[in-house]
Amino acid sequence: MTNILAPGTVERHLRARRDTGRGLLMPYVTGGVTPGWTRYLHAFAEAGADAIEVGLPFSDPTLDGVTIQQASETALARGASTRRILADLAEAGEPHVPLVASTYYNLVLHDGPAAFCAALRRAGVSGLIVPDLPVHEADELTDVAAAAGVDLALLAAPSTPQPRLEEISRRSRGFVYAVSLMGTTGERAALPASAADLAARLRSSTDLPVLLGFGISTPDQVREARRHCDGVVVGAAVMRRVLDGAGPDDLRAFLATLRRALDQE
């Protein structure tokens, strides 16, 4: 049975690690993408992940690039659903780092925010990302998630004006997800110049950990990102390998290279 983590686990865990000077690593996996997919969670933790993002696949994503879309389609074709994924997590047990669910607001509304957040907690999930939920419409879910002990992390983009950025910083829990560019998820050849500016603006607005995502896939990109923010989210690079047949051991080795890059900064 899954051990239910205390409320605020994501924020306390990431703050504690950040405050020792550690760069934070949060890899992503699409729930239900393969048989035995929860084995990836333990491999990620063994590779040095500080938190793990678990995608709850949705049939009509707006922010995901080709790789994550393909992973979601694969999972849905296998019969994945929010309930089945959470049941898998509850059965698999904690990987000893916080789990952060990510999905679109349609799935939250399907059961209602209170029931949705309660189900996350029962499965041992202590964080939530909802990329299509703007901060000015987040009141209900923010309150419900907090009451359930789920840290709702909000997203900030390079185009976000400073007053809105400060509101996102105030309202976010756990961490702030800094989107490196205006676009969808996916691997890219270089870290966009907009990432450094956004990270600097966020770090002047909040003491929460700032994690940078979208397009980070190589040790060099991780090292560059670490100069500007507290850590990185790595999604498409992980899922491309999973879709190509990589198993938990392969992903453990890949993430270990990113962990070493973070530790070198």
PDB file of C-alpha atoms in Angstrom:
ATOM      1  CA  MET A   1       0.000   0.000   0.000  1.00  0.00           C
ATOM      2  CA  THR A   2       1.196   3.525  -0.800  1.00  0.00           C
ATOM      3  CA  ASN A   3       2.297   5.705   2.096  1.00  0.00           C
ATOM      4  CA  ILE A   4       0.436   9.019   1.973  1.00  0.00           C
ATOM      5  CA  LEU A   5       2.956  11.841   2.051  1.00  0.00           C
ATOM      6  CA  ALA A   6       2.391  14.865   4.266  1.00  0.00           C
ATOM      7  CA  PRO A   7       0.861  18.010   2.757  1.00  0.00           C
ATOM      8  CA  GLY A   8       3.415  20.321   1.179  1.00  0.00           C
ATOM      9  CA  THR A   9       5.796  17.434   0.533  1.00  0.00           C
ATOM     10  CA  VAL A  10       6.925  18.648  -2.899  1.00  0.00           C
ATOM     11  CA  GLU A  11       7.840  22.119  -1.705  1.00  0.00           C
ATOM     12  CA  ARG A  12       9.597  20.985   1.469  1.00  0.00           C
ATOM     13  CA  HIS A  13      11.506  18.267  -0.365  1.00  0.00           C
ATOM     14  CA  LEU A  14      12.678  20.482  -3.225  1.00  0.00           C
ATOM     15  CA  ARG A  15      13.522  23.423  -0.964  1.00  0.00           C
ATOM     16  CA  ALA A  16      15.580  21.212   1.322  1.00  0.00           C
ATOM     17  CA  ARG A  17      17.576  19.781  -1.548  1.00  0.00           C
ATOM     18  CA  ARG A  18      17.986  23.130  -3.305  1.00  0.00           C
ATOM     19  CA  ASP A  19      19.186  24.781  -0.117  1.00  0.00           C
ATOM     20  CA  THR A  20      22.118  22.362   0.055  1.00  0.00           C
ATOM     21  CA  GLY A  21      23.218  23.630  -3.375  1.00  0.00           C
ATOM     22  CA  ARG A  22      21.877  20.627  -5.257  1.00  0.00           C
ATOM     23  CA  GLY A  23      20.522  21.113  -8.785  1.00  0.00           C
ATOM     24  CA  LEU A  24      17.037  19.650  -9.066  1.00  0.00           C
ATOM     25  CA  LEU A  25      16.072  17.006 -11.606  1.00  0.00           C
ATOM     26  CA  MET A  26      12.456  16.141 -12.439  1.00  0.00           C
ATOM     27  CA  PRO A  27      12.049  13.602 -15.258  1.00  0.00           C
ATOM     28  CA  TYR A  28       8.665  12.880 -16.830  1.00  0.00           C
ATOM     29  CA  VAL A  29       6.898   9.666 -17.789  1.00  0.00           C
ATOM     30  CA  THR A  30       3.476   9.205 -19.374  1.00  0.00           C
ATOM     31  CA  GLY A  31       1.398   6.966 -17.137  1.00  0.00           C
ATOM     32  CA  GLY A  32       0.378   3.681 -18.744  1.00  0.00           C
ATOM     33  CA  VAL A  33       2.675   4.070 -21.750  1.00  0.00           C
ATOM     34  CA  THR A  34       4.076   0.529 -21.431  1.00  0.00           C
ATOM     35  CA  PRO A  35       3.306  -2.607 -19.457  1.00  0.00           C
ATOM     36  CA  GLY A  36       4.985  -2.282 -16.087  1.00  0.00           C
ATOM     37  CA  TRP A  37       5.532   1.437 -16.625  1.00  0.00           C
ATOM     38  CA  THR A  38       5.887   2.151 -12.900  1.00  0.00           C
ATOM     39  CA  ARG A  39       9.302   0.465 -12.979  1.00  0.00           C
ATOM     40  CA  TYR A  40      10.544   3.658 -14.638  1.00  0.00           C
ATOM     41  CA  LEU A  41       9.701   5.598 -11.487  1.00  0.00           C
ATOM     42  CA  HIS A  42      12.093   3.592  -9.364  1.00  0.00           C
ATOM     43  CA  ALA A  43      14.783   3.788 -12.054  1.00  0.00           C
ATOM     44  CA  PHE A  44      14.387   7.571 -12.134  1.00  0.00           C
ATOM     45  CA  ALA A  45      14.758   7.813  -8.367  1.00  0.00           C
ATOM     46  CA  GLU A  46      17.832   5.587  -8.437  1.00  0.00           C
ATOM     47  CA  ALA A  47      19.358   7.848 -11.103  1.00  0.00           C
ATOM     48  CA  GLY A  48      19.059  10.841  -8.785  1.00  0.00           C
ATOM     49  CA  ALA A  49      15.670  12.373  -9.587  1.00  0.00           C
ATOM     50  CA  ASP A  50      14.439  14.826  -6.957  1.00  0.00           C
ATOM     51  CA  ALA A  51      10.796  14.544  -8.054  1.00  0.00           C
ATOM     52  CA  ILE A  52       9.019  12.711 -10.857  1.00  0.00           C
ATOM     53  CA  GLU A  53       6.334  14.099 -13.157  1.00  0.00           C
ATOM     54  CA  VAL A  54       3.679  11.559 -14.157  1.00  0.00           C
ATOM     55  CA  GLY A  55       1.569  12.527 -17.154  1.00  0.00           C
ATOM     56  CA  LEU A  56      -2.110  11.597 -17.117  1.00  0.00           C
ATOM     57  CA  PRO A  57      -2.783  11.268 -20.862  1.00  0.00           C
ATOM     58  CA  PHE A  58      -5.484  13.358 -22.473  1.00  0.00           C
ATOM     59  CA  SER A  59      -6.854  12.899 -25.978  1.00  0.00           C
ATOM     60  CA  ASP A  60      -6.667  16.561 -27.024  1.00  0.00           C
ATOM     61  CA  PRO A  61      -3.454  18.105 -25.638  1.00  0.00           C
ATOM     62  CA  THR A  62      -2.615  21.701 -26.478  1.00  0.00           C
ATOM     63  CA  LEU A  63       0.867  22.131 -25.035  1.00  0.00           C
ATOM     64  CA  ASP A  64       2.507  18.824 -25.887  1.00  0.00           C
ATOM     65  CA  GLY A  65       4.803  18.324 -28.830  1.00  0.00           C
ATOM     66  CA  VAL A  66       4.952  15.293 -31.117  1.00  0.00           C
ATOM     67  CA  THR A  67       6.801  12.968 -28.731  1.00  0.00           C
ATOM     68  CA  ILE A  68       4.563  13.481 -25.704  1.00  0.00           C
ATOM     69  CA  GLN A  69       1.476  13.354 -27.935  1.00  0.00           C
ATOM     70  CA  GLN A  70       2.634  10.003 -29.303  1.00  0.00           C
ATOM     71  CA  ALA A  71       3.262   8.723 -25.795  1.00  0.00           C
ATOM     72  CA  SER A  72      -0.233   9.799 -24.722  1.00  0.00           C
ATOM     73  CA  GLU A  73      -1.802   8.151 -27.756  1.00  0.00           C
ATOM     74  CA  THR A  74       0.121   4.949 -27.022  1.00  0.00           C
ATOM     75  CA  ALA A  75      -1.027   4.951 -23.411  1.00  0.00           C
ATOM     76  CA  LEU A  76      -4.661   5.641 -24.304  1.00  0.00           C
ATOM     77  CA  ALA A  77      -4.594   2.870 -26.917  1.00  0.00           C
ATOM     78  CA  ARG A  78      -3.433   0.524 -24.165  1.00  0.00           C
ATOM     79  CA  GLY A  79      -6.482   1.475 -22.100  1.00  0.00           C
ATOM     80  CA  ALA A  80      -4.814   3.974 -19.770  1.00  0.00           C
ATOM     81  CA  SER A  81      -7.101   6.211 -17.748  1.00  0.00           C
ATOM     82  CA  THR A  82      -6.655   8.440 -14.732  1.00  0.00           C
ATOM     83  CA  ARG A  83      -8.130   5.783 -12.426  1.00  0.00           C
ATOM     84  CA  ARG A  84      -5.946   2.993 -13.812  1.00  0.00           C
ATOM     85  CA  ILE A  85      -2.788   5.080 -13.638  1.00  0.00           C
ATOM     86  CA  LEU A  86      -3.469   6.106 -10.040  1.00  0.00           C
ATOM     87  CA  ALA A  87      -4.226   2.491  -9.170  1.00  0.00           C
ATOM     88  CA  ASP A  88      -0.873   1.500 -10.701  1.00  0.00           C
ATOM     89  CA  LEU A  89       0.865   4.123  -8.590  1.00  0.00           C
ATOM     90  CA  ALA A  90      -0.861   2.991  -5.409  1.00  0.00           C
ATOM     91  CA  GLU A  91       0.110  -0.608  -6.111  1.00  0.00           C
ATOM     92  CA  ALA A  92       3.713   0.208  -7.034  1.00  0.00           C
ATOM     93  CA  GLY A  93       4.492   2.104  -3.835  1.00  0.00           C
ATOM     94  CA  GLU A  94       6.538   5.252  -3.311  1.00  0.00           C
ATOM     95  CA  PRO A  95       9.780   5.650  -5.270  1.00  0.00           C
ATOM     96  CA  HIS A  96      11.033   7.732  -2.295  1.00  0.00           C
ATOM     97  CA  VAL A  97      10.784  11.055  -4.130  1.00  0.00           C
ATOM     98  CA  PRO A  98       7.611  13.144  -4.593  1.00  0.00           C
ATOM     99  CA  LEU A  99       5.316  12.371  -7.505  1.00  0.00           C
ATOM    100  CA  VAL A 100       3.801  15.279  -9.430  1.00  0.00           C
ATOM    101  CA  ALA A 101       0.844  14.543 -11.714  1.00  0.00           C
ATOM    102  CA  SER A 102       0.405  16.626 -14.845  1.00  0.00           C
ATOM    103  CA  THR A 103      -2.671  16.800 -17.025  1.00  0.00           C
ATOM    104  CA  TYR A 104      -5.205  19.108 -18.631  1.00  0.00           C
ATOM    105  CA  TYR A 105      -8.055  20.737 -16.787  1.00  0.00           C
ATOM    106  CA  ASN A 106     -10.680  18.660 -18.611  1.00  0.00           C
ATOM    107  CA  LEU A 107      -9.601  15.609 -16.631  1.00  0.00           C
ATOM    108  CA  VAL A 108      -9.732  17.546 -13.372  1.00  0.00           C
ATOM    109  CA  LEU A 109     -13.253  18.709 -14.157  1.00  0.00           C
ATOM    110  CA  HIS A 110     -14.365  15.208 -15.165  1.00  0.00           C
ATOM    111  CA  ASP A 111     -14.477  14.074 -11.532  1.00  0.00           C
ATOM    112  CA  GLY A 112     -14.483  17.535  -9.989  1.00  0.00           C
ATOM    113  CA  PRO A 113     -11.436  19.201  -8.385  1.00  0.00           C
ATOM    114  CA  ALA A 114     -12.105  17.853  -4.870  1.00  0.00           C
ATOM    115  CA  ALA A 115     -12.521  14.229  -5.951  1.00  0.00           C
ATOM    116  CA  PHE A 116      -9.604  14.504  -8.356  1.00  0.00           C
ATOM    117  CA  CYS A 117      -7.198  15.855  -5.735  1.00  0.00           C
ATOM    118  CA  ALA A 118      -8.376  13.325  -3.163  1.00  0.00           C
ATOM    119  CA  ALA A 119      -7.665  10.532  -5.647  1.00  0.00           C
ATOM    120  CA  LEU A 120      -4.172  11.894  -6.231  1.00  0.00           C
ATOM    121  CA  ARG A 121      -3.449  11.859  -2.524  1.00  0.00           C
ATOM    122  CA  ARG A 122      -4.714   8.305  -2.091  1.00  0.00           C
ATOM    123  CA  ALA A 123      -2.309   7.210  -4.826  1.00  0.00           C
ATOM    124  CA  GLY A 124       0.617   8.937  -3.123  1.00  0.00           C
ATOM    125  CA  VAL A 125       0.808  11.901  -5.523  1.00  0.00           C
ATOM    126  CA  SER A 126       1.676  15.135  -3.740  1.00  0.00           C
ATOM    127  CA  GLY A 127       1.994  17.626  -6.603  1.00  0.00           C
ATOM    128  CA  LEU A 128       0.003  18.740  -9.632  1.00  0.00           C
ATOM    129  CA  ILE A 129       0.660  20.641 -12.873  1.00  0.00           C
ATOM    130  CA  VAL A 130      -2.260  21.779 -15.055  1.00  0.00           C
ATOM    131  CA  PRO A 131      -0.700  23.626 -18.003  1.00  0.00           C
ATOM    132  CA  ASP A 132      -3.929  24.961 -19.513  1.00  0.00           C
ATOM    133  CA  LEU A 133      -5.148  26.496 -16.241  1.00  0.00           C
ATOM    134  CA  PRO A 134      -4.423  30.255 -16.192  1.00  0.00           C
ATOM    135  CA  VAL A 135      -3.691  31.835 -12.844  1.00  0.00           C
ATOM    136  CA  HIS A 136      -6.762  34.095 -12.954  1.00  0.00           C
ATOM    137  CA  GLU A 137      -9.011  31.010 -13.201  1.00  0.00           C
ATOM    138  CA  ALA A 138      -7.137  28.886 -10.674  1.00  0.00           C
ATOM    139  CA  ASP A 139      -8.897  29.902  -7.454  1.00  0.00           C
ATOM    140  CA  GLU A 140     -11.033  26.775  -7.020  1.00  0.00           C
ATOM    141  CA  LEU A 141      -8.337  24.247  -7.828  1.00  0.00           C
ATOM    142  CA  THR A 142      -5.728  26.156  -5.810  1.00  0.00           C
ATOM    143  CA  ASP A 143      -7.913  26.023  -2.711  1.00  0.00           C
ATOM    144  CA  VAL A 144      -9.036  22.429  -3.195  1.00  0.00           C
ATOM    145  CA  ALA A 145      -5.516  21.187  -3.893  1.00  0.00           C
ATOM    146  CA  ALA A 146      -4.153  22.938  -0.807  1.00  0.00           C
ATOM    147  CA  ALA A 147      -6.902  21.426   1.349  1.00  0.00           C
ATOM    148  CA  ALA A 148      -6.050  17.983  -0.018  1.00  0.00           C
ATOM    149  CA  GLY A 149      -2.330  18.436   0.589  1.00  0.00           C
ATOM    150  CA  VAL A 150      -1.430  18.644  -3.097  1.00  0.00           C
ATOM    151  CA  ASP A 151       1.067  21.309  -4.203  1.00  0.00           C
ATOM    152  CA  LEU A 152      -0.322  22.972  -7.349  1.00  0.00           C
ATOM    153  CA  ALA A 153       2.605  24.324  -9.373  1.00  0.00           C
ATOM    154  CA  LEU A 154       1.789  27.023 -11.912  1.00  0.00           C
ATOM    155  CA  LEU A 155       3.509  27.734 -15.213  1.00  0.00           C
ATOM    156  CA  ALA A 156       5.219  30.926 -16.346  1.00  0.00           C
ATOM    157  CA  ALA A 157       6.230  31.699 -19.929  1.00  0.00           C
ATOM    158  CA  PRO A 158       8.722  34.150 -21.459  1.00  0.00           C
ATOM    159  CA  SER A 159       5.810  36.347 -22.578  1.00  0.00           C
ATOM    160  CA  THR A 160       4.284  36.589 -19.087  1.00  0.00           C
ATOM    161  CA  PRO A 161       4.233  40.245 -17.965  1.00  0.00           C
ATOM    162  CA  GLN A 162       5.897  41.020 -14.649  1.00  0.00           C
ATOM    163  CA  PRO A 163       2.726  41.694 -12.594  1.00  0.00           C
ATOM    164  CA  ARG A 164       1.238  38.377 -13.722  1.00  0.00           C
ATOM    165  CA  LEU A 165       4.556  36.654 -13.102  1.00  0.00           C
ATOM    166  CA  GLU A 166       4.508  37.899  -9.532  1.00  0.00           C
ATOM    167  CA  GLU A 167       0.961  36.621  -9.068  1.00  0.00           C
ATOM    168  CA  ILE A 168       1.973  33.204 -10.427  1.00  0.00           C
ATOM    169  CA  SER A 169       4.889  33.202  -7.993  1.00  0.00           C
ATOM    170  CA  ARG A 170       2.594  34.019  -5.057  1.00  0.00           C
ATOM    171  CA  ARG A 171      -0.024  31.439  -5.967  1.00  0.00           C
ATOM    172  CA  SER A 172       2.224  28.552  -6.955  1.00  0.00           C
ATOM    173  CA  ARG A 173       3.044  25.797  -4.490  1.00  0.00           C
ATOM    174  CA  GLY A 174       5.888  23.300  -4.602  1.00  0.00           C
ATOM    175  CA  PHE A 175       7.807  25.090  -7.332  1.00  0.00           C
ATOM    176  CA  VAL A 176       7.280  27.335 -10.324  1.00  0.00           C
ATOM    177  CA  TYR A 177       7.474  25.690 -13.741  1.00  0.00           C
ATOM    178  CA  ALA A 178       9.371  28.031 -16.080  1.00  0.00           C
ATOM    179  CA  VAL A 179       8.544  27.335 -19.736  1.00  0.00           C
ATOM    180  CA  SER A 180      11.728  28.002 -21.700  1.00  0.00           C
ATOM    181  CA  LEU A 181      10.038  29.167 -24.907  1.00  0.00           C
ATOM    182  CA  MET A 182       6.769  30.003 -26.585  1.00  0.00           C
ATOM    183  CA  GLY A 183       5.845  26.673 -28.131  1.00  0.00           C
ATOM    184  CA  THR A 184       5.180  23.036 -27.365  1.00  0.00           C
ATOM    185  CA  THR A 185       7.263  20.448 -25.568  1.00  0.00           C
ATOM    186  CA  GLY A 186      10.008  18.652 -27.450  1.00  0.00           C
ATOM    187  CA  GLU A 187      13.746  18.198 -27.821  1.00  0.00           C
ATOM    188  CA  ARG A 188      15.692  21.113 -29.268  1.00  0.00           C
ATOM    189  CA  ALA A 189      19.265  21.747 -30.344  1.00  0.00           C
ATOM    190  CA  ALA A 190      19.901  24.587 -27.905  1.00  0.00           C
ATOM    191  CA  LEU A 191      18.406  26.250 -24.869  1.00  0.00           C
ATOM    192  CA  PRO A 192      16.454  29.342 -25.979  1.00  0.00           C
ATOM    193  CA  ALA A 193      17.826  32.728 -24.936  1.00  0.00           C
ATOM    194  CA  SER A 194      14.407  33.544 -23.466  1.00  0.00           C
ATOM    195  CA  ALA A 195      14.939  30.925 -20.757  1.00  0.00           C
ATOM    196  CA  ALA A 196      17.616  32.867 -18.905  1.00  0.00           C
ATOM    197  CA  ASP A 197      15.563  36.061 -18.782  1.00  0.00           C
ATOM    198  CA  LEU A 198      12.460  34.263 -17.534  1.00  0.00           C
ATOM    199  CA  ALA A 199      14.401  32.402 -14.865  1.00  0.00           C
ATOM    200  CA  ALA A 200      15.980  35.635 -13.640  1.00  0.00           C
ATOM    201  CA  ARG A 201      12.597  37.369 -13.432  1.00  0.00           C
ATOM    202  CA  LEU A 202      11.118  34.465 -11.506  1.00  0.00           C
ATOM    203  CA  ARG A 203      13.978  34.181  -9.073  1.00  0.00           C
ATOM    204  CA  SER A 204      13.589  37.871  -8.276  1.00  0.00           C
ATOM    205  CA  SER A 205       9.882  37.277  -7.571  1.00  0.00           C
ATOM    206  CA  THR A 206       9.855  34.124  -5.451  1.00  0.00           C
ATOM    207  CA  ASP A 207      11.868  31.954  -3.098  1.00  0.00           C
ATOM    208  CA  LEU A 208      10.171  28.851  -4.471  1.00  0.00           C
ATOM    209  CA  PRO A 209      12.354  26.481  -6.485  1.00  0.00           C
ATOM    210  CA  VAL A 210      12.273  27.420 -10.178  1.00  0.00           C
ATOM    211  CA  LEU A 211      12.374  24.460 -12.561  1.00  0.00           C
ATOM    212  CA  LEU A 212      12.980  25.021 -16.264  1.00  0.00           C
ATOM    213  CA  GLY A 213      11.335  22.801 -18.854  1.00  0.00           C
ATOM    214  CA  PHE A 214      10.574  22.430 -22.583  1.00  0.00           C
ATOM    215  CA  GLY A 215      13.456  21.395 -24.793  1.00  0.00           C
ATOM    216  CA  ILE A 216      16.013  20.287 -22.210  1.00  0.00           C
ATOM    217  CA  SER A 217      17.513  16.995 -23.295  1.00  0.00           C
ATOM    218  CA  THR A 218      21.326  16.958 -23.100  1.00  0.00           C
ATOM    219  CA  PRO A 219      23.942  17.337 -20.363  1.00  0.00           C
ATOM    220  CA  ASP A 220      25.172  20.590 -21.929  1.00  0.00           C
ATOM    221  CA  GLN A 221      21.644  22.042 -21.868  1.00  0.00           C
ATOM    222  CA  VAL A 222      21.230  20.915 -18.267  1.00  0.00           C
ATOM    223  CA  ARG A 223      24.480  22.633 -17.265  1.00  0.00           C
ATOM    224  CA  GLU A 224      23.423  25.844 -18.999  1.00  0.00           C
ATOM    225  CA  ALA A 225      19.942  25.751 -17.443  1.00  0.00           C
ATOM    226  CA  ARG A 226      21.420  25.217 -13.986  1.00  0.00           C
ATOM    227  CA  ARG A 227      23.283  28.519 -14.266  1.00  0.00           C
ATOM    228  CA  HIS A 228      19.942  30.315 -14.394  1.00  0.00           C
ATOM    229  CA  CYS A 229      17.477  28.235 -12.369  1.00  0.00           C
ATOM    230  CA  ASP A 230      17.236  25.694  -9.575  1.00  0.00           C
ATOM    231  CA  GLY A 231      16.676  22.649 -11.745  1.00  0.00           C
ATOM    232  CA  VAL A 232      15.206  21.117 -14.869  1.00  0.00           C
ATOM    233  CA  VAL A 233      12.232  19.131 -16.113  1.00  0.00           C
ATOM    234  CA  VAL A 234      13.081  16.541 -18.766  1.00  0.00           C
ATOM    235  CA  GLY A 235      10.156  15.059 -20.663  1.00  0.00           C
ATOM    236  CA  ALA A 236      10.405  14.544 -24.412  1.00  0.00           C
ATOM    237  CA  ALA A 237      13.971  13.231 -24.252  1.00  0.00           C
ATOM    238  CA  VAL A 238      12.851  10.581 -21.779  1.00  0.00           C
ATOM    239  CA  MET A 239       9.715   9.637 -23.665  1.00  0.00           C
ATOM    240  CA  ARG A 240      11.457   9.404 -27.030  1.00  0.00           C
ATOM    241  CA  ARG A 241      13.685   6.747 -25.531  1.00  0.00           C
ATOM    242  CA  VAL A 242      10.726   4.933 -23.972  1.00  0.00           C
ATOM    243  CA  LEU A 243       8.878   4.940 -27.301  1.00  0.00           C
ATOM    244  CA  ASP A 244      12.007   3.608 -28.994  1.00  0.00           C
ATOM    245  CA  GLY A 245      12.003   0.652 -26.595  1.00  0.00           C
ATOM    246  CA  ALA A 246      14.346   1.788 -23.827  1.00  0.00           C
ATOM    247  CA  GLY A 247      13.779   0.004 -20.545  1.00  0.00           C
ATOM    248  CA  PRO A 248      14.232   1.219 -16.965  1.00  0.00           C
ATOM    249  CA  ASP A 249      17.960   0.421 -16.952  1.00  0.00           C
ATOM    250  CA  ASP A 250      18.477   2.462 -20.128  1.00  0.00           C
ATOM    251  CA  LEU A 251      16.623   5.437 -18.662  1.00  0.00           C
ATOM    252  CA  ARG A 252      18.515   5.114 -15.396  1.00  0.00           C
ATOM    253  CA  ALA A 253      21.770   5.434 -17.350  1.00  0.00           C
ATOM    254  CA  PHE A 254      20.520   8.397 -19.408  1.00  0.00           C
ATOM    255  CA  LEU A 255      19.268  10.327 -16.393  1.00  0.00           C
ATOM    256  CA  ALA A 256      22.490   9.603 -14.541  1.00  0.00           C
ATOM    257  CA  THR A 257      24.316  11.638 -17.215  1.00  0.00           C
ATOM    258  CA  LEU A 258      21.970  14.567 -16.531  1.00  0.00           C
ATOM    259  CA  ARG A 259      22.410  14.131 -12.781  1.00  0.00           C
ATOM    260  CA  ARG A 260      26.183  14.344 -13.201  1.00  0.00           C
ATOM    261  CA  ALA A 261      25.801  17.486 -15.323  1.00  0.00           C
ATOM    262  CA  LEU A 262      23.708  19.128 -12.621  1.00  0.00           C
ATOM    263  CA  ASP A 263      26.210  18.134  -9.949  1.00  0.00           C
ATOM    264  CA  GLN A 264      29.090  19.674 -11.893  1.00  0.00           C
ATOM    265  CA  GLU A 265      27.577  23.161 -11.654  1.00  0.00           C
TER     266      GLU A 265
END
